[in-house]
Every structure is written in C-alpha cells, then in structure tokens.
Coordinates of N, CA and C in Angstrom, one line a residue:
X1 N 120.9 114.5 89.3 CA 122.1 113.8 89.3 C 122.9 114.1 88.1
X2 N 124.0 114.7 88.1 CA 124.6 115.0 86.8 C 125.2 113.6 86.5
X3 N 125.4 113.0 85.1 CA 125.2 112.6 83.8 C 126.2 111.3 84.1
X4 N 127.7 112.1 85.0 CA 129.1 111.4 85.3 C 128.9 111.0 87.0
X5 N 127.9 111.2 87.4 CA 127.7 110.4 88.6 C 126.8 109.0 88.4
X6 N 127.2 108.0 89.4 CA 126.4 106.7 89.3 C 125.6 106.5 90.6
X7 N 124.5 105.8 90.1 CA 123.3 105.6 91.4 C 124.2 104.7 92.5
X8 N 123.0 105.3 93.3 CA 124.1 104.8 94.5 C 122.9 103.7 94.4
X9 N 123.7 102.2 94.7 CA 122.9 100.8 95.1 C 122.6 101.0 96.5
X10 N 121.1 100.2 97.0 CA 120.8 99.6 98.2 C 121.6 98.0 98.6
X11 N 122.2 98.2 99.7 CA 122.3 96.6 100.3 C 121.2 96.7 101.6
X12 N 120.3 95.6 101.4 CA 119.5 95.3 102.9 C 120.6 94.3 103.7
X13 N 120.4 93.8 104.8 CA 121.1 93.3 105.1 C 119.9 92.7 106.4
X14 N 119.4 90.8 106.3 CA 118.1 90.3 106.3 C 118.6 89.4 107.0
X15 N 117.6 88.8 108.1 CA 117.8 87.3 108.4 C 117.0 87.4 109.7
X16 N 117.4 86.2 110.2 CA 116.6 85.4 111.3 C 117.2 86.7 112.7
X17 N 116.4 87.0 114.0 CA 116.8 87.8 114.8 C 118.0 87.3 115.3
X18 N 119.1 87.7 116.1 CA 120.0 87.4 116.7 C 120.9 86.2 115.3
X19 N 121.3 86.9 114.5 CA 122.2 86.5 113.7 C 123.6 86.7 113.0
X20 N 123.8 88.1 113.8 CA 124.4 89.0 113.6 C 124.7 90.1 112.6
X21 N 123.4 90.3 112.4 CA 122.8 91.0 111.4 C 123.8 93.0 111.6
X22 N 123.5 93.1 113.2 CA 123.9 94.4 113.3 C 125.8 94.7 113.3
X23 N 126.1 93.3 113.5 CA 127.8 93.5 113.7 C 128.1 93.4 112.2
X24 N 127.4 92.9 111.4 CA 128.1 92.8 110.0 C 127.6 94.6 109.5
X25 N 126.8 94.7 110.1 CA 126.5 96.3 109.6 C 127.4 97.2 109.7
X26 N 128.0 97.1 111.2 CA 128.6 97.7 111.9 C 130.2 97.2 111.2
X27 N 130.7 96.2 110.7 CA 132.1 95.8 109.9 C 132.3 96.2 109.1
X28 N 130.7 96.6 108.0 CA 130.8 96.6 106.8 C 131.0 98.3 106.4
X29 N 130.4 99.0 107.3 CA 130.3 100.8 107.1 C 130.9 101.4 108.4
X30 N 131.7 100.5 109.5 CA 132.6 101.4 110.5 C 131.2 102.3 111.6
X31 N 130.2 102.2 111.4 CA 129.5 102.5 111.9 C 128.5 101.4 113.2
X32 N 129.2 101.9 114.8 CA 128.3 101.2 115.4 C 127.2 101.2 115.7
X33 N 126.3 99.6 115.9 CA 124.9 99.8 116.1 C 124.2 98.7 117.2
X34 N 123.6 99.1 118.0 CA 123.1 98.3 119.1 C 122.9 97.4 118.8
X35 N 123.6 96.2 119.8 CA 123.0 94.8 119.6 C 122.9 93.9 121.1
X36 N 122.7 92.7 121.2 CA 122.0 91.9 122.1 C 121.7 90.8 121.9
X37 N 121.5 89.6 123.1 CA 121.1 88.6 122.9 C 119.7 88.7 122.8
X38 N 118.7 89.8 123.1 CA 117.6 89.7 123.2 C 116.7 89.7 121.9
X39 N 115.9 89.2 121.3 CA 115.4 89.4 120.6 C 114.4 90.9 120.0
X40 N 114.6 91.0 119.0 CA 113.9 92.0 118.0 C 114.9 93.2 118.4
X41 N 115.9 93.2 118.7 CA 117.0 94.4 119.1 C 116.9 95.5 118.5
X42 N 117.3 95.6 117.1 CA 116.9 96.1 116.1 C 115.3 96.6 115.7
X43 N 114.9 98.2 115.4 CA 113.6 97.7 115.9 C 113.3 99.1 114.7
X44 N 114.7 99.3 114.1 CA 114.4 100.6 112.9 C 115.3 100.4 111.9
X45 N 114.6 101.0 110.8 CA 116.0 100.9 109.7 C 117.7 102.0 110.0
X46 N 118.2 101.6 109.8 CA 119.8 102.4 110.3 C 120.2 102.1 109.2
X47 N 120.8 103.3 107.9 CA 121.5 102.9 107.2 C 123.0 104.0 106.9
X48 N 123.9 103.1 106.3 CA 125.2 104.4 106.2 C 125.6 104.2 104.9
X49 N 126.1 104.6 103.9 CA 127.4 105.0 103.0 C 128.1 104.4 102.9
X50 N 129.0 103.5 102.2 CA 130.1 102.7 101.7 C 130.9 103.0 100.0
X51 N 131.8 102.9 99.9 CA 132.1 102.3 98.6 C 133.0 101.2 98.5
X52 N 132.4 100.5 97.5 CA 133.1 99.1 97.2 C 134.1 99.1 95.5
X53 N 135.0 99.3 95.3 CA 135.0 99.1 94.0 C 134.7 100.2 93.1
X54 N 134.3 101.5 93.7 CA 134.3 102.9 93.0 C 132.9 103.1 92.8
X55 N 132.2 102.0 93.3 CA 130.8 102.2 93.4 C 130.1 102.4 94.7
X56 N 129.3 103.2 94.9 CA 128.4 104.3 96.1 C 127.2 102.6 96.6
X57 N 127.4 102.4 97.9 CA 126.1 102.2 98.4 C 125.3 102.2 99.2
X58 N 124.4 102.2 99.4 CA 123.6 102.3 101.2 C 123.3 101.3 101.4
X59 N 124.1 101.3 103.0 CA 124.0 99.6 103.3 C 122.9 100.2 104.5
X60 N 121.6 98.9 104.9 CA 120.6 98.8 105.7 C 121.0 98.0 106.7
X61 N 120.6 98.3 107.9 CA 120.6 97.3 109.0 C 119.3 97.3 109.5
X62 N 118.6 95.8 109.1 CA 116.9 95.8 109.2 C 116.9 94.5 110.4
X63 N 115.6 94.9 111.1 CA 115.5 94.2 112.3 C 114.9 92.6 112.1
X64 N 114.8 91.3 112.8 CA 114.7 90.2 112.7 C 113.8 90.1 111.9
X65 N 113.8 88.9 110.7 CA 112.5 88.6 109.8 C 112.7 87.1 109.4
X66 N 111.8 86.0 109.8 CA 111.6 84.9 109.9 C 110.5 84.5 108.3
X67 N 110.1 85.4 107.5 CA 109.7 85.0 106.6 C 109.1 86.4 106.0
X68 N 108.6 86.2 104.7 CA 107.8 87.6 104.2 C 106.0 88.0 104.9
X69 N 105.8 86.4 105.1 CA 104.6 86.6 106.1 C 104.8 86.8 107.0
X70 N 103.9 88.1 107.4 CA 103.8 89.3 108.4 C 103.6 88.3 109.6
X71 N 104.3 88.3 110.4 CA 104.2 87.7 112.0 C 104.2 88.8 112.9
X72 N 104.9 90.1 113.1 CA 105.4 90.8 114.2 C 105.3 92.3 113.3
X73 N 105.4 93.6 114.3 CA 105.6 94.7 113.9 C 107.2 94.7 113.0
X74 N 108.1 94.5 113.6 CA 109.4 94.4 113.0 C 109.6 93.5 111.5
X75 N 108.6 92.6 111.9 CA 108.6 92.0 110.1 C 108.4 92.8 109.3
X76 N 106.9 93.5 109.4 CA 106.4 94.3 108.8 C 107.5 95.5 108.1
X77 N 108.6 96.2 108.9 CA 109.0 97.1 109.1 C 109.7 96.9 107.6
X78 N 110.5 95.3 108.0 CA 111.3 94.9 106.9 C 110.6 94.5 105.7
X79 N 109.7 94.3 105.2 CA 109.0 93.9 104.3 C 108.4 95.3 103.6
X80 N 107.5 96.0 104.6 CA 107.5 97.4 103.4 C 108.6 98.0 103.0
X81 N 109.9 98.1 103.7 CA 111.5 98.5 103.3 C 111.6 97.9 101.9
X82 N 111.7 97.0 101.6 CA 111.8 95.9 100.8 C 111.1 96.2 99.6
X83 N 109.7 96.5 100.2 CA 108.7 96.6 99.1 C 108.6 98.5 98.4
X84 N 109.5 99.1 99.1 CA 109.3 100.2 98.5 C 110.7 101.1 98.2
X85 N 111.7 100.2 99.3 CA 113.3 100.8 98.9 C 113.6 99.8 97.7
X86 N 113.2 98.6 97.2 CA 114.0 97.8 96.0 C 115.4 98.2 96.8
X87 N 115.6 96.8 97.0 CA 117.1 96.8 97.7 C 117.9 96.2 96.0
X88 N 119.0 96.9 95.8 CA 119.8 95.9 94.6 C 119.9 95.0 95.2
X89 N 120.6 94.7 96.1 CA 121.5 93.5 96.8 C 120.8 92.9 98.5
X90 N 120.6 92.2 98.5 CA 120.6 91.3 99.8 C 121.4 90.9 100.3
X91 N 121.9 90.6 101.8 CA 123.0 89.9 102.2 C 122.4 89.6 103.4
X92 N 122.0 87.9 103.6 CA 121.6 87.2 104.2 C 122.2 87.2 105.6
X93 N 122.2 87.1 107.0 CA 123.0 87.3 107.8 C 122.5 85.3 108.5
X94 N 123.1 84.3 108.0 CA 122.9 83.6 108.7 C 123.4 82.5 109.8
X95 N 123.2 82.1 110.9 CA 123.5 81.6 111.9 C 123.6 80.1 111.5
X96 N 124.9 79.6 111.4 CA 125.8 78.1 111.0 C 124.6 77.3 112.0
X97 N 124.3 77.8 113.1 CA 123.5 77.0 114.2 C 122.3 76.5 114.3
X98 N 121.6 77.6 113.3 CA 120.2 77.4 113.0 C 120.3 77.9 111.8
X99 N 121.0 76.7 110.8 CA 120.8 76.8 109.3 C 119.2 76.6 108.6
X100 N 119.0 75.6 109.6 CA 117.7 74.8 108.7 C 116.7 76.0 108.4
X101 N 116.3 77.0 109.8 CA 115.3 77.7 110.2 C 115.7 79.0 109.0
X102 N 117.1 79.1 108.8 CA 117.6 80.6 107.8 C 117.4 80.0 106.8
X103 N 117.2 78.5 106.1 CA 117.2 78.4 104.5 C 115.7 78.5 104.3
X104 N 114.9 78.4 105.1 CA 113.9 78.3 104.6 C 113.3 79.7 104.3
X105 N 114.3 80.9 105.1 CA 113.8 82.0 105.0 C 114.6 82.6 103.4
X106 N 115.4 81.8 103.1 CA 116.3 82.1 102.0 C 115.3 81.6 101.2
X107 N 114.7 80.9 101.1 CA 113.9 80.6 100.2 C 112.7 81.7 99.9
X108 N 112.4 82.5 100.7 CA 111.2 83.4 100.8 C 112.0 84.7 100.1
X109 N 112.9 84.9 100.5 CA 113.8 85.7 99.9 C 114.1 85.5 98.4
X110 N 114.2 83.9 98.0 CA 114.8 84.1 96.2 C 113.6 84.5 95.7
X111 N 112.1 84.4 96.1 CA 111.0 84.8 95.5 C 111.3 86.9 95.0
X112 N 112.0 87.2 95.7 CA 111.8 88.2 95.3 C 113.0 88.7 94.1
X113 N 113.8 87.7 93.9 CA 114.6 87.7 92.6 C 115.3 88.7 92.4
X114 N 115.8 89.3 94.0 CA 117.1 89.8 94.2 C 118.0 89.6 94.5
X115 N 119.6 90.4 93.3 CA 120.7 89.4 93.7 C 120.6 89.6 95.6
X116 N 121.9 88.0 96.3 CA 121.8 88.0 97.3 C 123.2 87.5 97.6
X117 N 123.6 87.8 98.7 CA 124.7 86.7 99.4 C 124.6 86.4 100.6
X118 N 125.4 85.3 101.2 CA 125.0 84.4 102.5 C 126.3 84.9 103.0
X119 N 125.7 85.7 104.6 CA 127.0 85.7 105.7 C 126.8 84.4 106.2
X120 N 127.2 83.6 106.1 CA 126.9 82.1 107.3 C 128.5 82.7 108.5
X121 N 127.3 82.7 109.2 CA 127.8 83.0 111.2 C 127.9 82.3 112.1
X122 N 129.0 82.4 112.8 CA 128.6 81.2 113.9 C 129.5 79.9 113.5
X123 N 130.3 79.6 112.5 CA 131.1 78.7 112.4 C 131.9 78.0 113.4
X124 N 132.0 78.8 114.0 CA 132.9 78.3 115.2 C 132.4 77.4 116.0
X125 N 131.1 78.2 116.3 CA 130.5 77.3 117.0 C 129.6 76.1 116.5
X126 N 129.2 75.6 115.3 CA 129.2 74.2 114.9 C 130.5 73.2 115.0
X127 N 131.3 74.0 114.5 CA 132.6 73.6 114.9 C 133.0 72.8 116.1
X128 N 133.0 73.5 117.4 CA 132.7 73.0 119.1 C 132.0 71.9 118.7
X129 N 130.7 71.6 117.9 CA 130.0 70.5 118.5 C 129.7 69.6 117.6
X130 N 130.9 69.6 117.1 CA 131.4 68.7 116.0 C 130.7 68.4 114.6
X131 N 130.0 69.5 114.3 CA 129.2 70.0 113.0 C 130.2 70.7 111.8
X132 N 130.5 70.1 110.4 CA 130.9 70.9 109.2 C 129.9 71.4 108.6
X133 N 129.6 72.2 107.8 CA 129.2 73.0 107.1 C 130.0 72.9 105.0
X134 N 129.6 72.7 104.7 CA 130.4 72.8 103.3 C 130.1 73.7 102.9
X135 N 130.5 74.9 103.0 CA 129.8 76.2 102.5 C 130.2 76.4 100.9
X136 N 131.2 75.9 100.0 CA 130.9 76.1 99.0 C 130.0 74.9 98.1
X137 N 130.0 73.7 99.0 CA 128.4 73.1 97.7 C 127.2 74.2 98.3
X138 N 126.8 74.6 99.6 CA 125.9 75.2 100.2 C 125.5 76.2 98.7
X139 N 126.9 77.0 99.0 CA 126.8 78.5 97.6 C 126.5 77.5 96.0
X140 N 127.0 76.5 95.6 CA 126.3 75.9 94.3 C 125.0 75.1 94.3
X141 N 124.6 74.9 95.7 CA 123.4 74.3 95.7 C 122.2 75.7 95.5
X142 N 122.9 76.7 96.1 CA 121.9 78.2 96.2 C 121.9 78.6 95.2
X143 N 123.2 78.3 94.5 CA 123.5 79.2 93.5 C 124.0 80.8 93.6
X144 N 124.6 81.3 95.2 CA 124.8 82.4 95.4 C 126.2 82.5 96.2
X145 N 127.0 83.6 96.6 CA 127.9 83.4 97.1 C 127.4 83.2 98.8
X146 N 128.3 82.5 99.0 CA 128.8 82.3 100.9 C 129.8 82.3 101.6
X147 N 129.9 83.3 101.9 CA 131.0 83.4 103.0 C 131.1 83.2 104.4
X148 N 132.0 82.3 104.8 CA 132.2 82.3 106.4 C 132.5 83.2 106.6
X149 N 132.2 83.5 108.2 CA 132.5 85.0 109.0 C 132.4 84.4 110.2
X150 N 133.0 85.5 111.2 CA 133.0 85.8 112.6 C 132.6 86.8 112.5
X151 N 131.3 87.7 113.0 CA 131.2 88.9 113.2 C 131.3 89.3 114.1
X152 N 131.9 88.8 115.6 CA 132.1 89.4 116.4 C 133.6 90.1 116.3
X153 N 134.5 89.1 115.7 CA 135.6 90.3 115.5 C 135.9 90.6 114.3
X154 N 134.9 90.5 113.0 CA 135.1 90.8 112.1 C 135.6 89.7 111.1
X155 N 136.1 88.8 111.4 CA 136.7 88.1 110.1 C 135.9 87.7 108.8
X156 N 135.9 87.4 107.8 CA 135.4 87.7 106.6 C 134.8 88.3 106.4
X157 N 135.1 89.8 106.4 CA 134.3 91.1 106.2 C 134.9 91.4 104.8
X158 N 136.5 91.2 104.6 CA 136.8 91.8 103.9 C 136.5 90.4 102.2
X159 N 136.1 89.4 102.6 CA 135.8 88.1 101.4 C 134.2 88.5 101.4
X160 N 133.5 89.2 102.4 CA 132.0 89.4 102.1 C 131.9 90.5 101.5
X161 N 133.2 91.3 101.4 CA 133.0 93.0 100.1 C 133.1 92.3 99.2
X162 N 133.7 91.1 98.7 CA 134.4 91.2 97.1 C 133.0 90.1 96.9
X163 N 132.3 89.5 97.6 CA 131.1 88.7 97.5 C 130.3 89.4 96.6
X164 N 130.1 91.0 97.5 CA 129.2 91.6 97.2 C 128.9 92.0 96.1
X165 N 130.1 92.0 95.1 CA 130.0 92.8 93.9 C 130.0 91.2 93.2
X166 N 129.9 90.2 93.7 CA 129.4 88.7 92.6 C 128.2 88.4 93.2
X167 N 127.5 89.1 94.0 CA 125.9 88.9 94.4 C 124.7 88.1 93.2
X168 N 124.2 87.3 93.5 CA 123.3 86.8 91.9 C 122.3 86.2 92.9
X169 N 121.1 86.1 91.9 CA 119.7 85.6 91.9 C 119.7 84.1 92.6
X170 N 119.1 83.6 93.3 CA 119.5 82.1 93.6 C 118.6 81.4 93.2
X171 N 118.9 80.1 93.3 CA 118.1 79.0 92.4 C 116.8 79.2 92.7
X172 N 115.5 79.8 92.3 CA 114.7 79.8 92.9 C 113.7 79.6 91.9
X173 N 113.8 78.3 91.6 CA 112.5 77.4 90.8 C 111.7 76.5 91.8
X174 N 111.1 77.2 92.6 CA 110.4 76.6 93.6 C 109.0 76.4 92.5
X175 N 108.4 75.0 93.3 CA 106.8 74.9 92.2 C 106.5 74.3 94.1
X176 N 105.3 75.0 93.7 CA 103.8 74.7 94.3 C 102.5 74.0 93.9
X177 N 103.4 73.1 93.0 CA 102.3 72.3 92.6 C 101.5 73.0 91.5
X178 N 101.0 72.3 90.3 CA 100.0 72.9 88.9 C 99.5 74.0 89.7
X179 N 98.3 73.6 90.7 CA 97.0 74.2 90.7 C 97.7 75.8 91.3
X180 N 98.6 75.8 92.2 CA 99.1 76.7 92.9 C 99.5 77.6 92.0
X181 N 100.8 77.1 90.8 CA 101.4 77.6 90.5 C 100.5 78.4 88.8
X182 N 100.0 77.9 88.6 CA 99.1 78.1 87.2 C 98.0 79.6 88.2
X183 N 97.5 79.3 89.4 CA 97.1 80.5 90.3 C 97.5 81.7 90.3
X184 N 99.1 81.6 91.0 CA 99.9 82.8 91.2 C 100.3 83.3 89.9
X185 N 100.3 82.7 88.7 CA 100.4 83.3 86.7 C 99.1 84.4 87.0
X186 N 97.4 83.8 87.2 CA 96.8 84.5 87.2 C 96.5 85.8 87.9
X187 N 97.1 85.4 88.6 CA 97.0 86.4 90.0 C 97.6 87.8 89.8
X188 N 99.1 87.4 89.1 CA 99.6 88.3 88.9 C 99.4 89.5 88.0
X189 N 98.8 88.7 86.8 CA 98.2 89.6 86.0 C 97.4 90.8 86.4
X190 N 96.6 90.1 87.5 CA 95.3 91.2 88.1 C 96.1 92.2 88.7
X191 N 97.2 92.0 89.4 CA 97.8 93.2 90.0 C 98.2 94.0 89.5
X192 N 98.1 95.7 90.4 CA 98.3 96.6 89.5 C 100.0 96.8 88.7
X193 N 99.9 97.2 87.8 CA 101.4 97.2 86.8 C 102.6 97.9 87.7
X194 N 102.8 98.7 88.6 CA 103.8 98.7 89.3 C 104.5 98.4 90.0
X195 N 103.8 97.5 90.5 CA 104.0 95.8 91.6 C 105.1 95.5 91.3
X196 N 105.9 95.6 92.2 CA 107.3 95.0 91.2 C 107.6 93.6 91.7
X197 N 106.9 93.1 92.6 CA 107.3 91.6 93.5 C 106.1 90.9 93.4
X198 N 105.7 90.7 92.0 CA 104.5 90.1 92.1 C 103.9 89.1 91.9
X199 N 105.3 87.8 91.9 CA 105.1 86.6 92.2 C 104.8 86.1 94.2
X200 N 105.6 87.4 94.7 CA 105.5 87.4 96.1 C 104.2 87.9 96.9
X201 N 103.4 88.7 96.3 CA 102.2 89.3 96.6 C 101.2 88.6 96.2
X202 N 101.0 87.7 95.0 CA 100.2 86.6 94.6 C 100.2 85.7 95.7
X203 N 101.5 85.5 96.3 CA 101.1 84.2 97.1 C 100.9 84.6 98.2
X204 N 101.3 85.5 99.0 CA 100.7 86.5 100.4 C 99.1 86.5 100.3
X205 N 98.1 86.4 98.9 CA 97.1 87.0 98.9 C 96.5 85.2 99.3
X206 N 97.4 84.6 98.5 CA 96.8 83.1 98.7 C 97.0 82.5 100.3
X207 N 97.8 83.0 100.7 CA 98.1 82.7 102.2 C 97.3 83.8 103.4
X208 N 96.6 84.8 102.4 CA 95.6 85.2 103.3 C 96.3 86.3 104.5
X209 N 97.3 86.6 104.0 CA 98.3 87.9 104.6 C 97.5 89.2 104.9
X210 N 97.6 89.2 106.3 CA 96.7 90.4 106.7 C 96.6 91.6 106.2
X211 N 97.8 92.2 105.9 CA 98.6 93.3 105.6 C 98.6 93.7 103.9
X212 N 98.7 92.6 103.5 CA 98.9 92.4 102.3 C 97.7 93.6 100.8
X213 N 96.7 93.3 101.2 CA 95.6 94.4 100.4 C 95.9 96.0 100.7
X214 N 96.8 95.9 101.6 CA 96.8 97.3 102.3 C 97.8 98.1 101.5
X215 N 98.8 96.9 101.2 CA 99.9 97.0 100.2 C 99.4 97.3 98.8
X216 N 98.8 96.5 98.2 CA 97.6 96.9 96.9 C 97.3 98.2 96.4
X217 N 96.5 98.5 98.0 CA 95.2 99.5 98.0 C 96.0 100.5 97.7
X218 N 97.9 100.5 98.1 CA 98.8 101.8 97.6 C 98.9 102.1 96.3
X219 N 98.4 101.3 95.4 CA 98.8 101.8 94.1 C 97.5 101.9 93.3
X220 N 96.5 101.5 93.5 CA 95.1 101.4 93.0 C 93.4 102.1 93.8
X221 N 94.4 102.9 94.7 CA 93.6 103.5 95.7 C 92.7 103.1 96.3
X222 N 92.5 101.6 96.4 CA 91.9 100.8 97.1 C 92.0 99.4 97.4
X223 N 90.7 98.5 98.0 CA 91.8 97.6 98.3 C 91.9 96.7 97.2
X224 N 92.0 95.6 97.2 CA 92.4 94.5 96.4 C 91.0 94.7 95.4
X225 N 90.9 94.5 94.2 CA 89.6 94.8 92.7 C 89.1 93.1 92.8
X226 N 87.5 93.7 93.0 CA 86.7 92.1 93.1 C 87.2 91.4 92.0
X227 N 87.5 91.4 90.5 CA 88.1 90.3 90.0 C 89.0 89.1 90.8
X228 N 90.1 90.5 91.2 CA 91.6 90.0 92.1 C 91.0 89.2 92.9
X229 N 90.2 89.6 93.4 CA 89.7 88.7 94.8 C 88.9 87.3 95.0
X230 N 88.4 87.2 93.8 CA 87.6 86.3 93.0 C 88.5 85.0 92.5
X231 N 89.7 86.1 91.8 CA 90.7 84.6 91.4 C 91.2 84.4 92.5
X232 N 91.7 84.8 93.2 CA 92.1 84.3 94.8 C 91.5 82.9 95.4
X233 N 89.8 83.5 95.1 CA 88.8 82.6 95.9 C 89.0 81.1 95.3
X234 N 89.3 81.6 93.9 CA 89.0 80.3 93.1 C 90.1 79.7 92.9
X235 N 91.3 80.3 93.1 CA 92.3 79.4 92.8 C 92.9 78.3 94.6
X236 N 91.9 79.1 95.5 CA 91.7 78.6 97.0 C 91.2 77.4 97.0
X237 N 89.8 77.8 96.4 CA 88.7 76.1 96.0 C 89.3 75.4 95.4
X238 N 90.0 75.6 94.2 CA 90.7 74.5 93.3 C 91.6 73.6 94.1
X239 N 92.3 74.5 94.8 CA 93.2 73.5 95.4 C 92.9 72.3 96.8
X240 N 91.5 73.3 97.2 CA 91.2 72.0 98.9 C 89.9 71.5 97.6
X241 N 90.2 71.5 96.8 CA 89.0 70.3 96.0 C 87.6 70.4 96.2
X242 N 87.5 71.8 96.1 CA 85.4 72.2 96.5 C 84.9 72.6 95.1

C-alpha cells in the first residue's frame, strides 16, 4: 500500500433476520441483494466498496444474528466474520417492531467495543399502531447514533452516511455480578494474546459455547490449555455455590 493511500475501513452491517439488513446494503453501495420475508435469506457474506467523506470502505451484508451465541449455521457465519474481519464500524439494522428482541442483541454487540450505529426500521409501522419511539434519548441512552429510516424506499440513507462517520462505542458497562465479572478478568488473561474480543470469548467459554474452543484452538494450536479450563470450572462453581 503506498504511504499516500488510506486503509480501507470494514462496515458489518448486523441484526435480528428480516430487519432490513439487505435493503440498507443495497441503499448504502447501489448494489442489489436478495431479500424476503423468509427467514435466514441471507446465507453469505456479500460485500461492495463505498466512499464516504474521501474515505474507502467495505460495506458487509451478513445474514440474521440473534446474539453472539452460536444458535444456527448463519450465526456462526457472522460471528467468525466478526472475529476475524475486525469490522471498524457496525451498523445495527433494527426493526422499530421488535425493539425489545434487537436491544438485547445490541447489547451483545457493545461487548465487542466496536464503534456502532442504529438503523431503527420500520417506523412507520409503530406508527399505524400507535407506538412512538424517541429515537434521540434511545441514541443517549446507547450512547450511539440512530437514525430513522425506511429501507424500502430508501429514506434516511443519506442521515445514516453522515451517522457513519460519528459511529462510537456504546454504553457498555454491563456487570454480571462480582463473582462473574472478577471471572471473565481472569479468564482473559489465560487467553492467547491475539484474541482481540476477549471479554466476549471469556464469557462464551462460561456459557459453555460449543464452537467457541475451536475458536481458541486457532491461535494456540489446540483446544482451550487445562489452566483455561480449570478457571472456567471454578469460576462456574463459584457462582451456583459448590
């Protein structure tokens, strides 16, 4: 890369299935991409080229993901992406409709302590049934930007570019309680130094994530090191009181 060129950033682009995850893809880089009421539509990464602001980036269109724990092949798909493209930027794709079910996935998301911003979708139709939304306390309670949109015909595509470049980290001082949280300190430690999400792999290991050692075993050539496994055990006992 010569000296006077700049890296080009990742945007992922994440949320609950059928959120409009693929129309904001398709707003945001002019590039169309299959979509549906059916679930898991999306079933590969598709990414294109943009610039915002004189800066280069590759935007992702990733298939439905209801949390970091592995449920489905398609989670998975989005979670190793995650764990091995380091996206700069997140941009939440979420449905005004089923806020409750997308914040809690926003919350699995601040763990990884990437900037982010909220498409909130679907306005209109809270709207019909006589639901407000306050989307800017929403954005100071997150601490991140949010923008209303229509993705079907596009409207705030062009307030979710200028979002993009005020993208930030969201409030994410979540506690799990002493015993938990004094756990996932040690935990971390044990993991190998490359790890770059390793408040989020600590607690995958404590929730017993199937997938998860397999993740490990990539950088240490095997799986999880009996120490690791050991504080796992014990910071497990500590907490159901054995």
């Amino acid at each position: 890369m010569a000296n006077n060129e700049r890296p080009i950033k990742k945007i992922f682009i994440a949320g609950l299935p059928n959120t409009g995850k693929s129309l904001i893809f398709s707003n945001l880089t002019g590039q169309y991409t299959p979509s549906a009421n059916s679930p898991l539509t999306t079933i590969e990464l598709l990414h294109e080229r943009i610039e915002l602001n004189g800066t280069g980036y590759t935007v992702y269109d990733t298939p439905g993901l209801h949390s970091l724990y592995i449920h489905s092949e398609e989670e998975l798909i989005v979670r190793e992406a995650i764990f091995s493209e380091e996206p700069d930027i997140i941009i939440q794709c979420v449905d005004a409709v089923r806020l409750k079910q997308s914040l809690i996935l926003t919350l699995d998301l601040f763990l990884l302590e990437i900037p982010m911003v909220i498409s909130l979708n679907s306005i209109d139709e809270t709207g019909r049934r006589g639901v407000w939304i306050n989307s800017k306390e929403l954005s100071l309670q997150l601490g991140i930007p949010v923008v209303e949109s229509m993705a079907v015909d596009g409207r705030g595509i062009k307030e979710l570019k200028g979002a993009i470049l005020r993208a930030r980290r969201g409030n994410s001082e979540i506690s799990y309680g002493d015993i938990i949280n004094s756990g996932l300190t040690k935990i971390s430690t044990l993991l190998p130094e490359e790890i770059r999400y390793k408040n989020v792999v600590a607690l995958l290991l404590l929730l017993n994530d199937p997938l998860i050692n397999d993740y490990i075993g990539k950088f240490n050539g095997s799986k999880a090191s009996e120490e690791l496994n050991l504080a796992v055990e014990g910071v497990l006992r500590q907490f159901r009181g054995q």
